[in-house]
PDB file of C-alpha atoms and ligand atoms in Angstrom:
ATOM      1  CA  MET A 306       0.000   0.000   0.000  1.00  0.00           C
ATOM      2  CA  ALA A 307       1.379   3.362  -1.026  1.00  0.00           C
ATOM      3  CA  THR A 308       0.376   6.515   0.818  1.00  0.00           C
ATOM      4  CA  ILE A 309      -2.181   8.512  -1.146  1.00  0.00           C
ATOM      5  CA  ARG A 310      -1.607  12.243  -1.051  1.00  0.00           C
ATOM      6  CA  LEU A 311      -3.395  15.281  -2.438  1.00  0.00           C
ATOM      7  CA  GLY A 312      -2.605  15.734  -6.115  1.00  0.00           C
ATOM      8  CA  ASP A 313      -1.915  12.028  -6.681  1.00  0.00           C
ATOM      9  CA  GLU A 314      -3.918  10.147  -9.283  1.00  0.00           C
ATOM     10  CA  ALA A 315      -6.700   8.224  -7.521  1.00  0.00           C
ATOM     11  CA  PRO A 316      -5.669   4.551  -7.736  1.00  0.00           C
ATOM     12  CA  ASN A 317      -7.851   2.601 -10.149  1.00  0.00           C
ATOM     13  CA  PHE A 318      -9.504  -0.718  -9.248  1.00  0.00           C
ATOM     14  CA  ASN A 319     -12.191  -3.169 -10.296  1.00  0.00           C
ATOM     15  CA  ALA A 320     -14.889  -3.933  -7.728  1.00  0.00           C
ATOM     16  CA  LYS A 321     -18.249  -5.591  -7.151  1.00  0.00           C
ATOM     17  CA  THR A 322     -20.962  -3.126  -6.200  1.00  0.00           C
ATOM     18  CA  THR A 323     -24.691  -3.174  -5.527  1.00  0.00           C
ATOM     19  CA  GLU A 324     -25.135  -1.670  -9.011  1.00  0.00           C
ATOM     20  CA  GLY A 325     -22.880  -4.202 -10.801  1.00  0.00           C
ATOM     21  CA  ASP A 326     -19.153  -4.583 -11.375  1.00  0.00           C
ATOM     22  CA  ILE A 327     -17.228  -1.365 -11.962  1.00  0.00           C
ATOM     23  CA  ASN A 328     -13.849  -0.191 -13.101  1.00  0.00           C
ATOM     24  CA  PHE A 329     -13.424   2.880 -10.925  1.00  0.00           C
ATOM     25  CA  HIS A 330     -11.915   5.218 -13.514  1.00  0.00           C
ATOM     26  CA  ASP A 331     -14.388   4.156 -16.212  1.00  0.00           C
ATOM     27  CA  TRP A 332     -17.255   4.565 -13.764  1.00  0.00           C
ATOM     28  CA  LEU A 333     -16.072   8.086 -12.877  1.00  0.00           C
ATOM     29  CA  GLY A 334     -15.891   9.083 -16.551  1.00  0.00           C
ATOM     30  CA  ASP A 335     -15.750  12.893 -16.743  1.00  0.00           C
ATOM     31  CA  SER A 336     -17.349  13.384 -13.331  1.00  0.00           C
ATOM     32  CA  TRP A 337     -15.909  14.364 -10.006  1.00  0.00           C
ATOM     33  CA  GLY A 338     -16.186  11.553  -7.465  1.00  0.00           C
ATOM     34  CA  ILE A 339     -16.507  10.755  -3.789  1.00  0.00           C
ATOM     35  CA  LEU A 340     -15.279   7.391  -2.555  1.00  0.00           C
ATOM     36  CA  PHE A 341     -16.218   6.905   1.095  1.00  0.00           C
ATOM     37  CA  SER A 342     -15.937   3.966   3.455  1.00  0.00           C
ATOM     38  CA  HIS A 343     -18.056   3.006   6.448  1.00  0.00           C
ATOM     39  CA  PRO A 344     -17.171   0.432   9.119  1.00  0.00           C
ATOM     40  CA  ALA A 345     -19.971  -2.076   8.695  1.00  0.00           C
ATOM     41  CA  ASP A 346     -23.485  -2.735   7.397  1.00  0.00           C
ATOM     42  CA  TYR A 347     -26.411  -2.911   9.841  1.00  0.00           C
ATOM     43  CA  THR A 348     -24.882  -0.327  12.181  1.00  0.00           C
ATOM     44  CA  PRO A 349     -26.701   2.793  13.363  1.00  0.00           C
ATOM     45  CA  VAL A 350     -24.426   5.677  12.362  1.00  0.00           C
ATOM     46  CA  CYS A 351     -23.696   4.158   8.945  1.00  0.00           C
ATOM     47  CA  THR A 352     -27.423   3.721   8.342  1.00  0.00           C
ATOM     48  CA  THR A 353     -27.989   7.458   8.890  1.00  0.00           C
ATOM     49  CA  GLU A 354     -24.976   8.374   6.764  1.00  0.00           C
ATOM     50  CA  LEU A 355     -25.990   6.355   3.715  1.00  0.00           C
ATOM     51  CA  GLY A 356     -29.571   7.599   4.002  1.00  0.00           C
ATOM     52  CA  THR A 357     -28.264  11.173   4.082  1.00  0.00           C
ATOM     53  CA  VAL A 358     -26.107  10.645   1.006  1.00  0.00           C
ATOM     54  CA  ALA A 359     -29.135   9.260  -0.867  1.00  0.00           C
ATOM     55  CA  LYS A 360     -31.140  12.370   0.043  1.00  0.00           C
ATOM     56  CA  TYR A 361     -28.325  14.639  -1.224  1.00  0.00           C
ATOM     57  CA  LYS A 362     -28.162  12.977  -4.661  1.00  0.00           C
ATOM     58  CA  GLU A 363     -29.609  16.038  -6.404  1.00  0.00           C
ATOM     59  CA  GLU A 364     -26.951  18.253  -4.774  1.00  0.00           C
ATOM     60  CA  PHE A 365     -24.163  15.907  -5.886  1.00  0.00           C
ATOM     61  CA  ASP A 366     -25.650  15.726  -9.410  1.00  0.00           C
ATOM     62  CA  LYS A 367     -25.754  19.549  -9.628  1.00  0.00           C
ATOM     63  CA  ARG A 368     -22.023  19.565  -8.921  1.00  0.00           C
ATOM     64  CA  ASN A 369     -21.286  16.721 -11.396  1.00  0.00           C
ATOM     65  CA  VAL A 370     -20.179  14.458  -8.520  1.00  0.00           C
ATOM     66  CA  LYS A 371     -20.700  10.675  -8.500  1.00  0.00           C
ATOM     67  CA  VAL A 372     -20.710   8.978  -5.104  1.00  0.00           C
ATOM     68  CA  VAL A 373     -19.691   5.419  -4.204  1.00  0.00           C
ATOM     69  CA  ALA A 374     -19.668   3.877  -0.715  1.00  0.00           C
ATOM     70  CA  LEU A 375     -17.583   0.926   0.508  1.00  0.00           C
ATOM     71  CA  SER A 376     -17.332  -1.531   3.341  1.00  0.00           C
ATOM     72  CA  VAL A 377     -15.770  -4.963   3.762  1.00  0.00           C
ATOM     73  CA  ASP A 378     -19.216  -6.607   3.917  1.00  0.00           C
ATOM     74  CA  GLY A 379     -20.500  -8.701   1.023  1.00  0.00           C
ATOM     75  CA  LEU A 380     -23.082  -7.911  -1.640  1.00  0.00           C
ATOM     76  CA  ASP A 381     -25.921  -9.873  -0.005  1.00  0.00           C
ATOM     77  CA  SER A 382     -25.342  -7.960   3.229  1.00  0.00           C
ATOM     78  CA  HIS A 383     -25.321  -4.602   1.405  1.00  0.00           C
ATOM     79  CA  LYS A 384     -28.498  -5.451  -0.487  1.00  0.00           C
ATOM     80  CA  GLY A 385     -30.363  -6.528   2.642  1.00  0.00           C
ATOM     81  CA  TRP A 386     -29.192  -3.465   4.564  1.00  0.00           C
ATOM     82  CA  ILE A 387     -30.296  -1.082   1.765  1.00  0.00           C
ATOM     83  CA  GLY A 388     -33.853  -2.197   2.588  1.00  0.00           C
ATOM     84  CA  ASP A 389     -33.347  -1.052   6.188  1.00  0.00           C
ATOM     85  CA  ILE A 390     -31.769   2.255   5.103  1.00  0.00           C
ATOM     86  CA  ASN A 391     -34.682   2.998   2.787  1.00  0.00           C
ATOM     87  CA  GLU A 392     -37.214   2.044   5.420  1.00  0.00           C
ATOM     88  CA  THR A 393     -35.696   3.899   8.375  1.00  0.00           C
ATOM     89  CA  GLN A 394     -34.298   6.989   6.601  1.00  0.00           C
ATOM     90  CA  GLY A 395     -37.263   7.554   4.277  1.00  0.00           C
ATOM     91  CA  THR A 396     -35.155   7.448   1.148  1.00  0.00           C
ATOM     92  CA  THR A 397     -34.054   5.268  -1.755  1.00  0.00           C
ATOM     93  CA  VAL A 398     -30.370   4.409  -1.911  1.00  0.00           C
ATOM     94  CA  ASN A 399     -29.410   5.646  -5.369  1.00  0.00           C
ATOM     95  CA  PHE A 400     -25.636   5.103  -5.506  1.00  0.00           C
ATOM     96  CA  PRO A 401     -23.438   1.977  -5.561  1.00  0.00           C
ATOM     97  CA  ILE A 402     -21.927   0.354  -2.468  1.00  0.00           C
ATOM     98  CA  ILE A 403     -18.694  -1.580  -3.027  1.00  0.00           C
ATOM     99  CA  ALA A 404     -18.468  -5.046  -1.451  1.00  0.00           C
ATOM    100  CA  ASP A 405     -14.784  -5.129  -0.534  1.00  0.00           C
ATOM    101  CA  GLU A 406     -14.695  -8.527   1.146  1.00  0.00           C
ATOM    102  CA  ASP A 407     -11.090  -9.177   0.116  1.00  0.00           C
ATOM    103  CA  ARG A 408     -10.124  -5.655   1.339  1.00  0.00           C
ATOM    104  CA  LYS A 409      -8.381  -4.906  -1.944  1.00  0.00           C
ATOM    105  CA  VAL A 410      -9.758  -1.373  -2.232  1.00  0.00           C
ATOM    106  CA  SER A 411      -9.611  -0.711   1.524  1.00  0.00           C
ATOM    107  CA  GLU A 412      -5.921  -1.522   1.507  1.00  0.00           C
ATOM    108  CA  LEU A 413      -5.244   0.381  -1.715  1.00  0.00           C
ATOM    109  CA  TYR A 414      -6.787   3.491  -0.118  1.00  0.00           C
ATOM    110  CA  ASP A 415      -5.480   2.821   3.434  1.00  0.00           C
ATOM    111  CA  MET A 416      -9.001   2.734   4.880  1.00  0.00           C
ATOM    112  CA  ILE A 417      -8.189   0.197   7.629  1.00  0.00           C
ATOM    113  CA  HIS A 418      -6.378   1.817  10.542  1.00  0.00           C
ATOM    114  CA  PRO A 419      -5.287  -1.124  12.707  1.00  0.00           C
ATOM    115  CA  ASN A 420      -4.913   0.872  15.906  1.00  0.00           C
ATOM    116  CA  ALA A 421      -8.556   1.928  15.571  1.00  0.00           C
ATOM    117  CA  ASP A 422      -9.894  -1.426  14.349  1.00  0.00           C
ATOM    118  CA  SER A 423      -7.894  -4.270  12.818  1.00  0.00           C
ATOM    119  CA  LYS A 424     -10.653  -5.517  10.504  1.00  0.00           C
ATOM    120  CA  LEU A 425     -13.103  -2.742   9.669  1.00  0.00           C
ATOM    121  CA  THR A 426     -12.689   0.370   7.564  1.00  0.00           C
ATOM    122  CA  VAL A 427     -12.765   3.759   9.271  1.00  0.00           C
ATOM    123  CA  ARG A 428     -14.880   6.587   7.811  1.00  0.00           C
ATOM    124  CA  SER A 429     -12.574   7.682   4.985  1.00  0.00           C
ATOM    125  CA  VAL A 430     -13.573  10.242   2.366  1.00  0.00           C
ATOM    126  CA  PHE A 431     -11.711  10.822  -0.893  1.00  0.00           C
ATOM    127  CA  VAL A 432     -12.863  13.580  -3.223  1.00  0.00           C
ATOM    128  CA  ILE A 433     -11.543  13.034  -6.740  1.00  0.00           C
ATOM    129  CA  GLY A 434     -11.513  15.697  -9.446  1.00  0.00           C
ATOM    130  CA  ASP A 435     -12.600  15.302 -13.058  1.00  0.00           C
ATOM    131  CA  ASP A 436      -8.866  14.920 -13.822  1.00  0.00           C
ATOM    132  CA  LYS A 437      -8.838  11.765 -11.559  1.00  0.00           C
ATOM    133  CA  LYS A 438      -6.565  13.536  -9.059  1.00  0.00           C
ATOM    134  CA  VAL A 439      -7.205  13.334  -5.319  1.00  0.00           C
ATOM    135  CA  LYS A 440      -8.455  16.749  -4.149  1.00  0.00           C
ATOM    136  CA  LEU A 441      -9.434  16.092  -0.525  1.00  0.00           C
ATOM    137  CA  ILE A 442      -8.907  13.385   2.087  1.00  0.00           C
ATOM    138  CA  ILE A 443     -10.786  13.336   5.401  1.00  0.00           C
ATOM    139  CA  THR A 444     -10.835  10.552   7.980  1.00  0.00           C
ATOM    140  CA  TYR A 445     -13.379  10.187  10.780  1.00  0.00           C
ATOM    141  CA  PRO A 446     -13.528   7.496  13.467  1.00  0.00           C
ATOM    142  CA  ALA A 447     -16.340   4.938  13.554  1.00  0.00           C
ATOM    143  CA  SER A 448     -18.092   6.743  16.391  1.00  0.00           C
ATOM    144  CA  THR A 449     -18.527  10.042  14.525  1.00  0.00           C
ATOM    145  CA  GLY A 450     -20.951  10.347  11.634  1.00  0.00           C
ATOM    146  CA  ARG A 451     -19.903  12.665   8.829  1.00  0.00           C
ATOM    147  CA  ASN A 452     -21.318  16.099   8.061  1.00  0.00           C
ATOM    148  CA  PHE A 453     -22.359  15.876   4.404  1.00  0.00           C
ATOM    149  CA  ASP A 454     -23.193  19.598   4.294  1.00  0.00           C
ATOM    150  CA  GLU A 455     -19.486  20.147   4.932  1.00  0.00           C
ATOM    151  CA  LEU A 456     -18.683  17.824   2.034  1.00  0.00           C
ATOM    152  CA  LEU A 457     -20.897  19.855  -0.306  1.00  0.00           C
ATOM    153  CA  ARG A 458     -19.235  23.025   1.010  1.00  0.00           C
ATOM    154  CA  VAL A 459     -15.721  21.774   0.312  1.00  0.00           C
ATOM    155  CA  ILE A 460     -16.741  20.537  -3.134  1.00  0.00           C
ATOM    156  CA  ASP A 461     -18.012  24.051  -3.897  1.00  0.00           C
ATOM    157  CA  SER A 462     -14.645  25.402  -2.773  1.00  0.00           C
ATOM    158  CA  LEU A 463     -12.639  22.761  -4.656  1.00  0.00           C
ATOM    159  CA  GLN A 464     -14.557  23.354  -7.888  1.00  0.00           C
ATOM    160  CA  LEU A 465     -14.412  27.151  -7.568  1.00  0.00           C
ATOM    161  CA  THR A 466     -10.678  27.221  -6.861  1.00  0.00           C
ATOM    162  CA  ALA A 467      -9.958  24.684  -9.622  1.00  0.00           C
ATOM    163  CA  TYR A 468     -11.279  27.096 -12.251  1.00  0.00           C
ATOM    164  CA  HIS A 469     -10.585  30.575 -10.759  1.00  0.00           C
ATOM    165  CA  LYS A 470      -7.457  32.071  -9.190  1.00  0.00           C
ATOM    166  CA  VAL A 471      -9.020  32.397  -5.757  1.00  0.00           C
ATOM    167  CA  ALA A 472      -9.034  30.617  -2.390  1.00  0.00           C
ATOM    168  CA  THR A 473     -11.848  30.375   0.154  1.00  0.00           C
ATOM    169  CA  PRO A 474     -11.424  31.732   3.694  1.00  0.00           C
ATOM    170  CA  ALA A 475     -12.352  30.096   6.997  1.00  0.00           C
ATOM    171  CA  ASN A 476     -15.996  29.033   7.263  1.00  0.00           C
ATOM    172  CA  TRP A 477     -16.680  30.212   3.705  1.00  0.00           C
ATOM    173  CA  ASN A 478     -19.960  29.239   2.142  1.00  0.00           C
ATOM    174  CA  ASN A 479     -21.001  29.356  -1.495  1.00  0.00           C
ATOM    175  CA  GLY A 480     -21.937  32.936  -2.430  1.00  0.00           C
ATOM    176  CA  GLU A 481     -19.622  34.693   0.024  1.00  0.00           C
ATOM    177  CA  ASP A 482     -16.542  36.774  -0.792  1.00  0.00           C
ATOM    178  CA  VAL A 483     -13.343  34.895  -1.563  1.00  0.00           C
ATOM    179  CA  VAL A 484      -9.631  35.610  -1.294  1.00  0.00           C
ATOM    180  CA  VAL A 485      -7.579  36.484  -4.377  1.00  0.00           C
ATOM    181  CA  SER A 486      -4.761  33.995  -4.941  1.00  0.00           C
ATOM    182  CA  PRO A 487      -1.453  35.264  -3.468  1.00  0.00           C
ATOM    183  CA  ALA A 488       0.143  34.639  -6.889  1.00  0.00           C
ATOM    184  CA  ILE A 489      -1.858  37.545  -8.404  1.00  0.00           C
ATOM    185  CA  ALA A 490      -0.245  41.005  -8.182  1.00  0.00           C
ATOM    186  CA  THR A 491      -2.574  43.630  -6.693  1.00  0.00           C
ATOM    187  CA  GLU A 492      -2.330  45.790  -9.837  1.00  0.00           C
ATOM    188  CA  ASP A 493      -3.654  42.869 -11.929  1.00  0.00           C
ATOM    189  CA  ILE A 494      -6.747  42.350  -9.775  1.00  0.00           C
ATOM    190  CA  PRO A 495      -9.099  44.905 -11.440  1.00  0.00           C
ATOM    191  CA  SER A 496      -8.804  43.327 -14.881  1.00  0.00           C
ATOM    192  CA  MET A 497      -9.090  39.781 -13.534  1.00  0.00           C
ATOM    193  CA  PHE A 498     -11.842  40.446 -10.980  1.00  0.00           C
ATOM    194  CA  PRO A 499     -14.043  43.209 -12.422  1.00  0.00           C
ATOM    195  CA  LYS A 500     -16.686  42.864  -9.679  1.00  0.00           C
ATOM    196  CA  GLY A 501     -14.341  44.797  -7.367  1.00  0.00           C
ATOM    197  CA  HIS A 502     -11.937  43.982  -4.564  1.00  0.00           C
ATOM    198  CA  LYS A 503     -10.702  45.099  -1.150  1.00  0.00           C
ATOM    199  CA  VAL A 504      -7.076  45.232  -0.055  1.00  0.00           C
ATOM    200  CA  VAL A 505      -7.156  44.410   3.664  1.00  0.00           C
ATOM    201  CA  LYS A 506      -3.396  43.776   3.725  1.00  0.00           C
ATOM    202  CA  PRO A 507      -1.046  43.470   0.731  1.00  0.00           C
ATOM    203  CA  TYR A 508      -1.304  39.680   1.135  1.00  0.00           C
ATOM    204  CA  LEU A 509      -5.045  39.598   1.964  1.00  0.00           C
ATOM    205  CA  ARG A 510      -7.239  40.761  -0.910  1.00  0.00           C
ATOM    206  CA  THR A 511     -10.910  39.845  -1.145  1.00  0.00           C
ATOM    207  CA  THR A 512     -13.348  39.864  -4.067  1.00  0.00           C
ATOM    208  CA  PRO A 513     -16.934  38.754  -4.694  1.00  0.00           C
ATOM    209  CA  GLN A 514     -17.212  35.119  -5.740  1.00  0.00           C
ATOM    210  CA  PRO A 515     -16.318  35.240  -9.453  1.00  0.00           C
ATOM    211  CA  ASN A 516     -18.526  32.452 -10.815  1.00  0.00           C
ATOM    212  CA  LEU A 517     -21.855  33.985  -9.744  1.00  0.00           C
ATOM    213  CA  ASP A 518     -24.072  36.297 -11.809  1.00  0.00           C
TER     214      ASP A 518
HETATM  215  C1  LIG B1392     -22.139   2.814  13.462  1.00  0.00           C
HETATM  216  O1  LIG B1392     -22.218   2.957  12.263  1.00  0.00           O
HETATM  217  O2  LIG B1392     -23.040   3.120  14.221  1.00  0.00           O
HETATM  218  C2  LIG B1392     -20.881   2.247  14.063  1.00  0.00           C
HETATM  219  C3  LIG B1392     -20.122   1.346  13.361  1.00  0.00           C
HETATM  220  C4  LIG B1392     -18.993   0.805  13.955  1.00  0.00           C
HETATM  221  C5  LIG B1392     -18.621   1.221  15.224  1.00  0.00           C
HETATM  222  C6  LIG B1392     -19.388   2.166  15.903  1.00  0.00           C
HETATM  223  C7  LIG B1392     -20.520   2.686  15.325  1.00  0.00           C
END
């Protein structure tokens, strides 16, 4: 297992999923992607997480993001559990879940942290860009369910900063002012950011979010 770092190409793999066999890169196509692991099927926090992801499908679609979940449970287990998720979370699971019984993908992506649990995956999240590069890695322990609003927020930031020479400040939300990239000289800002800007310090320049009307 090699360490995966930001900017690396997301390792490719073939896997069995609840929506059929996939080749990860082919399945991603031109989309952005989220690959996320959960510790085990038929567990309470995971049930709420997968139900939440199903409810956010429209938000992921708007951002051209495909989502795939993973645990080391088998396909029959996943398929039975989906019934419980749909029933208890009032949703329809609408994304594939990888059955990684041989732990091939878990090991490739370092999702098993032996000092936390020797057999089960932790709550890993990998956001992958449309160039197949890893853009974000977050790891949560089994006892803490993820905040999927935060995932949408960081995807908004990742997609904005991929296409515009800006960065997003602390606690930024879509629609708020952003920071001009330090690589841009202050005298070049007016032509590049015609909506206006403020120079708070020579290294801290803000501007309205450039990709909004
Ligand atoms: C859960 O999803 O609720 C869970 C899974 C493994 C350990 C602790 C909680």
